[in-house]
Amino acid sequence: MSELREPRAPRSTRLSRPLRANLIALPLLIVVGLIWVYPFLWIVTGAFKTQNGLFIGGASLLPDQWNFDNFRRAWVDAGFSKYFFNTVLYAVASTVIELFKSALCGYILARYEFPGRKALHRLIVATLFVPVASIIIPQFVLVDSLGLLNTRAGVILAMSGAAGALYVLLFVGFFAGVPSDLFDAAKLDGAGFLRTFWLVLPLAKPVIAVVVIFQFISNWNEFNIPLVFTLGQPDLQNLAVGMLSFKGEHSVDWTGFAAGMTLSVIPMLIVFIFFQSYFVRGLAGATKE
């Protein structure tokens, strides 16, 4: 005679605490995300609206009539073709300079012992609390004394002349975590200072991605330096300053402005999408000692 089995207890249908928290947080985050992205979508759709449709439509995202002439006015009439070239040149050149400057500084602070190393490290950290706009006057005097005022080289020099303390700290954290055996092997092979640096730098792809994204976006949106350093040569201004072209004496071309904003955002999205695979890893792992 078979033994009688005890009936199984019914499974609990209650949701776990993390799942309940996710069910509450997810709709809230979706609402917050929609609120955050709405102004951006309104600008993009406004680039395809007519001037009257932009104001009559109010908060609506759908254009009543598709108008592609806004992009022509922005590119040709407002001079965005020349502003776009200047912006790409300024952003790319100053980002490359800032990248190698901060990488070299971080490499030296992480791997070399020298008198004043800790004091220099503290000084770099202290520059995080200095507003970038506060150094524009010394930069102006320096660029003017070098004879580079109202030139593209002067703008690039000023835009890449910030301390870049955050980038230096990221590289310090990364290079400090690289095994010493790698540097010892390079020395045994006869590699010097720069040779060893070039061998190790490709390992810092996550940090490089963070620096490129942050610095490129910052340089792309820079307004003060291209405005102040090119007052005598308006053709050398960038897109951020060129947005003023849509403001007339008595009116503002809002649809042209929206088209110009849409054109200026596209390169930043491309850069972020290209480097996004390394972006989170760079923020998460670069500061580990």
Coordinates of C-alpha atoms in Angstrom, one line a residue:
M1 CA 0.0 0.0 0.0
S2 CA 1.6 3.3 -1.1
E3 CA 2.4 5.9 1.4
L4 CA 0.0 8.9 1.6
R5 CA 1.7 12.1 0.4
E6 CA 1.1 15.3 2.1
P7 CA -0.7 17.8 -0.1
R8 CA 1.6 20.6 -1.5
A9 CA 1.1 24.0 -0.1
P10 CA -0.4 26.4 -2.7
R11 CA 2.2 28.7 -4.2
S12 CA 2.1 32.3 -3.0
T13 CA 0.8 34.7 -5.7
R14 CA 2.2 37.7 -3.9
L15 CA 4.8 39.7 -5.9
S16 CA 8.3 40.0 -4.5
R17 CA 9.3 43.4 -3.1
P18 CA 11.8 44.2 -5.9
L19 CA 9.1 43.4 -8.5
R20 CA 6.6 45.6 -6.8
A21 CA 9.1 48.4 -6.6
N22 CA 9.8 48.1 -10.3
L23 CA 6.1 48.1 -11.2
I24 CA 5.8 51.4 -9.3
A25 CA 9.1 53.0 -10.5
L26 CA 8.7 52.0 -14.2
P27 CA 5.6 54.1 -15.0
L28 CA 7.0 57.0 -13.0
L29 CA 10.2 56.9 -14.9
I30 CA 8.4 56.7 -18.2
V31 CA 6.4 59.8 -17.4
V32 CA 9.5 61.7 -16.3
G33 CA 11.3 60.6 -19.4
L34 CA 8.5 61.8 -21.7
I35 CA 8.4 65.2 -19.8
W36 CA 12.2 65.5 -20.2
V37 CA 12.3 64.6 -24.0
Y38 CA 9.2 66.6 -25.0
P39 CA 10.9 70.0 -25.5
F40 CA 13.5 68.3 -27.7
L41 CA 10.8 66.6 -29.8
W42 CA 8.9 69.9 -30.0
I43 CA 12.1 71.7 -31.4
V44 CA 12.6 68.9 -34.0
T45 CA 9.0 68.9 -35.2
G46 CA 9.0 72.7 -35.1
A47 CA 11.8 72.7 -37.7
F48 CA 9.2 71.2 -40.2
K49 CA 6.4 73.7 -39.3
T50 CA 5.4 77.0 -40.9
Q51 CA 5.8 80.1 -38.9
N52 CA 2.1 80.4 -38.3
G53 CA 1.7 76.7 -37.7
L54 CA 4.3 76.8 -34.9
F55 CA 2.3 79.3 -32.9
I56 CA -1.2 78.1 -33.8
G57 CA -0.3 74.4 -33.1
G58 CA 0.8 75.3 -29.6
A59 CA 2.0 72.2 -27.8
S60 CA 1.2 69.8 -30.7
L61 CA 4.0 67.9 -32.1
L62 CA 2.5 67.1 -35.5
P63 CA 3.0 69.8 -38.2
D64 CA -0.2 71.1 -39.9
Q65 CA 1.9 71.5 -43.1
W66 CA 5.4 70.1 -43.7
N67 CA 7.8 72.9 -44.6
F68 CA 11.4 72.0 -45.5
D69 CA 12.4 75.5 -46.5
N70 CA 13.4 76.1 -42.9
F71 CA 16.5 74.0 -43.4
R72 CA 17.4 75.9 -46.5
R73 CA 17.1 79.2 -44.7
A74 CA 19.2 77.9 -41.8
W75 CA 22.0 76.4 -44.1
V76 CA 22.2 79.1 -46.7
D77 CA 20.6 82.4 -45.6
A78 CA 21.8 82.2 -41.9
G79 CA 25.2 80.9 -43.0
F80 CA 25.1 77.6 -41.2
S81 CA 27.3 76.1 -43.8
K82 CA 30.4 78.1 -42.7
Y83 CA 29.4 77.9 -39.0
F84 CA 29.1 74.2 -39.2
F85 CA 32.6 73.8 -40.6
N86 CA 34.0 76.1 -37.9
T87 CA 32.2 74.2 -35.2
V88 CA 33.4 70.8 -36.4
L89 CA 37.0 72.1 -36.6
Y90 CA 36.9 73.7 -33.1
A91 CA 35.2 70.7 -31.5
V92 CA 37.4 68.0 -33.0
A93 CA 40.8 69.9 -32.7
S94 CA 40.2 71.0 -29.1
T95 CA 38.9 67.6 -28.1
V96 CA 42.0 65.9 -29.4
I97 CA 44.3 68.4 -27.6
E98 CA 42.4 68.0 -24.4
L99 CA 42.4 64.2 -24.6
F100 CA 46.1 63.8 -25.0
K101 CA 46.8 66.6 -22.5
S102 CA 44.7 65.0 -19.8
A103 CA 45.9 61.5 -20.7
L104 CA 49.6 62.5 -20.3
C105 CA 49.0 64.3 -17.1
G106 CA 47.0 61.4 -15.6
Y107 CA 49.7 58.9 -16.8
I108 CA 52.5 60.8 -15.1
L109 CA 50.5 61.3 -11.8
A110 CA 49.6 57.7 -11.7
R111 CA 52.9 56.0 -12.6
Y112 CA 55.7 58.3 -11.6
E113 CA 56.9 59.6 -8.2
F114 CA 58.4 63.1 -8.2
P115 CA 58.7 66.0 -5.7
G116 CA 55.4 67.9 -5.5
R117 CA 53.3 65.1 -7.0
K118 CA 50.7 65.2 -4.2
A119 CA 50.6 69.0 -4.2
L120 CA 50.1 69.0 -8.0
H121 CA 47.3 66.4 -7.7
R122 CA 45.5 68.5 -5.0
L123 CA 45.9 71.6 -7.2
I124 CA 44.3 69.9 -10.2
V125 CA 41.4 68.8 -8.0
A126 CA 41.0 72.4 -6.7
T127 CA 40.5 73.6 -10.2
L128 CA 37.2 71.7 -10.3
F129 CA 35.7 74.5 -8.2
V130 CA 36.9 77.3 -10.5
P131 CA 34.2 78.5 -13.0
V132 CA 35.5 78.1 -16.6
A133 CA 34.0 81.5 -17.5
S134 CA 36.3 83.2 -14.9
I135 CA 39.4 82.5 -16.9
I136 CA 38.2 83.9 -20.2
I137 CA 39.9 87.3 -19.6
P138 CA 43.4 85.8 -18.9
Q139 CA 42.8 83.5 -22.0
F140 CA 41.9 86.6 -24.1
V141 CA 45.1 88.5 -23.0
L142 CA 47.3 85.4 -23.7
V143 CA 45.8 84.8 -27.1
D144 CA 46.0 88.5 -28.0
S145 CA 49.7 88.6 -27.0
L146 CA 50.4 85.6 -29.2
G147 CA 48.8 87.4 -32.2
L148 CA 46.1 84.7 -32.5
L149 CA 43.0 86.9 -31.8
N150 CA 40.3 86.6 -34.5
T151 CA 41.9 83.4 -35.8
R152 CA 40.7 79.7 -35.7
A153 CA 44.0 78.7 -34.0
G154 CA 43.2 81.2 -31.2
V155 CA 39.7 79.8 -30.7
I156 CA 41.1 76.2 -30.6
L157 CA 43.8 77.2 -28.1
A158 CA 41.3 78.9 -25.8
M159 CA 38.8 76.1 -26.0
S160 CA 41.4 73.5 -25.2
G161 CA 43.1 75.6 -22.5
A162 CA 40.8 74.6 -19.6
A163 CA 42.3 72.6 -16.7
G164 CA 40.3 69.4 -17.6
A165 CA 40.7 68.2 -14.0
L166 CA 37.9 65.7 -14.2
Y167 CA 39.5 64.0 -17.2
V168 CA 42.9 63.9 -15.5
L169 CA 41.4 62.2 -12.4
L170 CA 39.7 59.6 -14.7
F171 CA 43.0 58.8 -16.3
V172 CA 44.8 58.7 -13.0
G173 CA 42.3 56.2 -11.7
F174 CA 42.7 54.1 -14.8
F175 CA 46.5 54.1 -15.1
A176 CA 46.8 53.4 -11.4
G177 CA 44.9 50.2 -11.9
V178 CA 47.0 48.9 -14.8
P179 CA 49.2 46.0 -13.6
S180 CA 52.9 47.0 -13.0
D181 CA 54.0 44.0 -14.9
L182 CA 52.9 45.6 -18.2
F183 CA 55.2 48.6 -17.5
D184 CA 58.1 46.4 -16.4
A185 CA 57.8 44.4 -19.6
A186 CA 57.9 47.6 -21.7
K187 CA 61.0 48.7 -19.9
L188 CA 62.7 45.4 -20.5
D189 CA 61.9 45.8 -24.2
G190 CA 63.6 49.2 -24.2
A191 CA 60.5 51.3 -24.5
G192 CA 60.9 54.9 -23.3
F193 CA 58.4 57.2 -21.7
L194 CA 56.4 58.1 -24.8
R195 CA 56.6 54.6 -26.2
T196 CA 55.2 53.1 -23.0
F197 CA 52.5 55.7 -22.9
W198 CA 51.4 54.9 -26.5
L199 CA 51.4 51.2 -25.7
V200 CA 49.2 51.6 -22.6
L201 CA 46.8 54.3 -24.0
P202 CA 44.7 52.0 -26.2
L203 CA 43.8 50.1 -23.0
A204 CA 42.0 53.2 -21.7
K205 CA 39.2 53.1 -24.4
P206 CA 36.4 53.5 -21.8
V207 CA 38.0 56.6 -20.3
I208 CA 38.8 57.9 -23.8
A209 CA 35.1 57.5 -24.7
V210 CA 34.0 59.5 -21.6
V211 CA 36.5 62.3 -22.3
V212 CA 35.6 62.5 -26.0
I213 CA 31.8 62.6 -25.4
F214 CA 32.0 65.2 -22.6
Q215 CA 34.6 67.4 -24.2
F216 CA 33.1 67.2 -27.7
I217 CA 29.6 68.1 -26.5
S218 CA 31.0 70.9 -24.4
N219 CA 33.1 72.3 -27.3
W220 CA 30.2 71.9 -29.7
N221 CA 27.9 74.0 -27.5
E222 CA 30.6 76.5 -26.5
F223 CA 29.3 80.1 -26.8
N224 CA 31.5 82.5 -24.9
I225 CA 34.9 81.8 -26.4
P226 CA 33.8 81.7 -30.1
L227 CA 31.9 85.0 -29.5
V228 CA 34.6 86.9 -27.7
F229 CA 37.6 85.7 -29.6
T230 CA 36.1 86.3 -33.1
L231 CA 34.4 89.7 -32.7
G232 CA 36.5 91.1 -35.5
Q233 CA 35.8 88.1 -37.8
P234 CA 32.2 87.0 -37.6
D235 CA 32.8 84.4 -40.3
L236 CA 34.9 82.4 -37.8
Q237 CA 32.0 81.9 -35.3
N238 CA 30.4 78.6 -34.6
L239 CA 26.9 77.3 -34.6
A240 CA 26.1 78.4 -31.0
V241 CA 26.9 82.0 -31.9
G242 CA 25.4 81.7 -35.3
M243 CA 22.0 81.1 -33.8
L244 CA 21.9 84.8 -33.3
S245 CA 21.4 85.2 -37.0
F246 CA 17.7 84.3 -36.6
K247 CA 17.1 87.2 -34.4
G248 CA 16.2 90.3 -36.3
E249 CA 15.6 93.9 -35.1
H250 CA 11.9 93.4 -34.6
S251 CA 11.2 89.7 -34.9
V252 CA 12.7 86.2 -34.5
D253 CA 12.6 83.4 -37.2
W254 CA 11.6 80.7 -34.8
T255 CA 11.1 77.9 -37.4
G256 CA 14.5 78.7 -38.8
F257 CA 15.9 78.6 -35.3
A258 CA 14.4 75.2 -34.7
A259 CA 15.9 73.9 -38.0
G260 CA 19.3 75.2 -37.0
M261 CA 19.0 73.6 -33.6
T262 CA 18.1 70.3 -35.2
L263 CA 21.1 70.5 -37.5
S264 CA 23.4 71.3 -34.6
V265 CA 22.2 68.3 -32.6
I266 CA 22.8 65.6 -35.2
P267 CA 26.7 65.4 -34.9
M268 CA 26.5 65.2 -31.1
L269 CA 24.1 62.2 -31.4
I270 CA 26.4 60.5 -33.8
V271 CA 29.4 60.9 -31.5
F272 CA 27.4 59.6 -28.5
I273 CA 26.1 56.6 -30.4
F274 CA 29.6 55.7 -31.7
F275 CA 31.1 55.8 -28.2
Q276 CA 28.2 54.7 -26.0
S277 CA 29.5 51.1 -25.7
Y278 CA 32.4 52.4 -23.7
F279 CA 30.7 55.3 -22.0
V280 CA 29.2 53.5 -19.0
R281 CA 32.2 51.3 -18.5
G282 CA 34.4 54.4 -18.4
L283 CA 32.4 56.1 -15.8
A284 CA 32.1 53.0 -13.7
G285 CA 35.6 51.7 -13.9
A286 CA 37.9 54.7 -14.4
T287 CA 37.7 55.9 -10.8
K288 CA 38.6 52.6 -9.3
E289 CA 42.0 52.7 -7.6

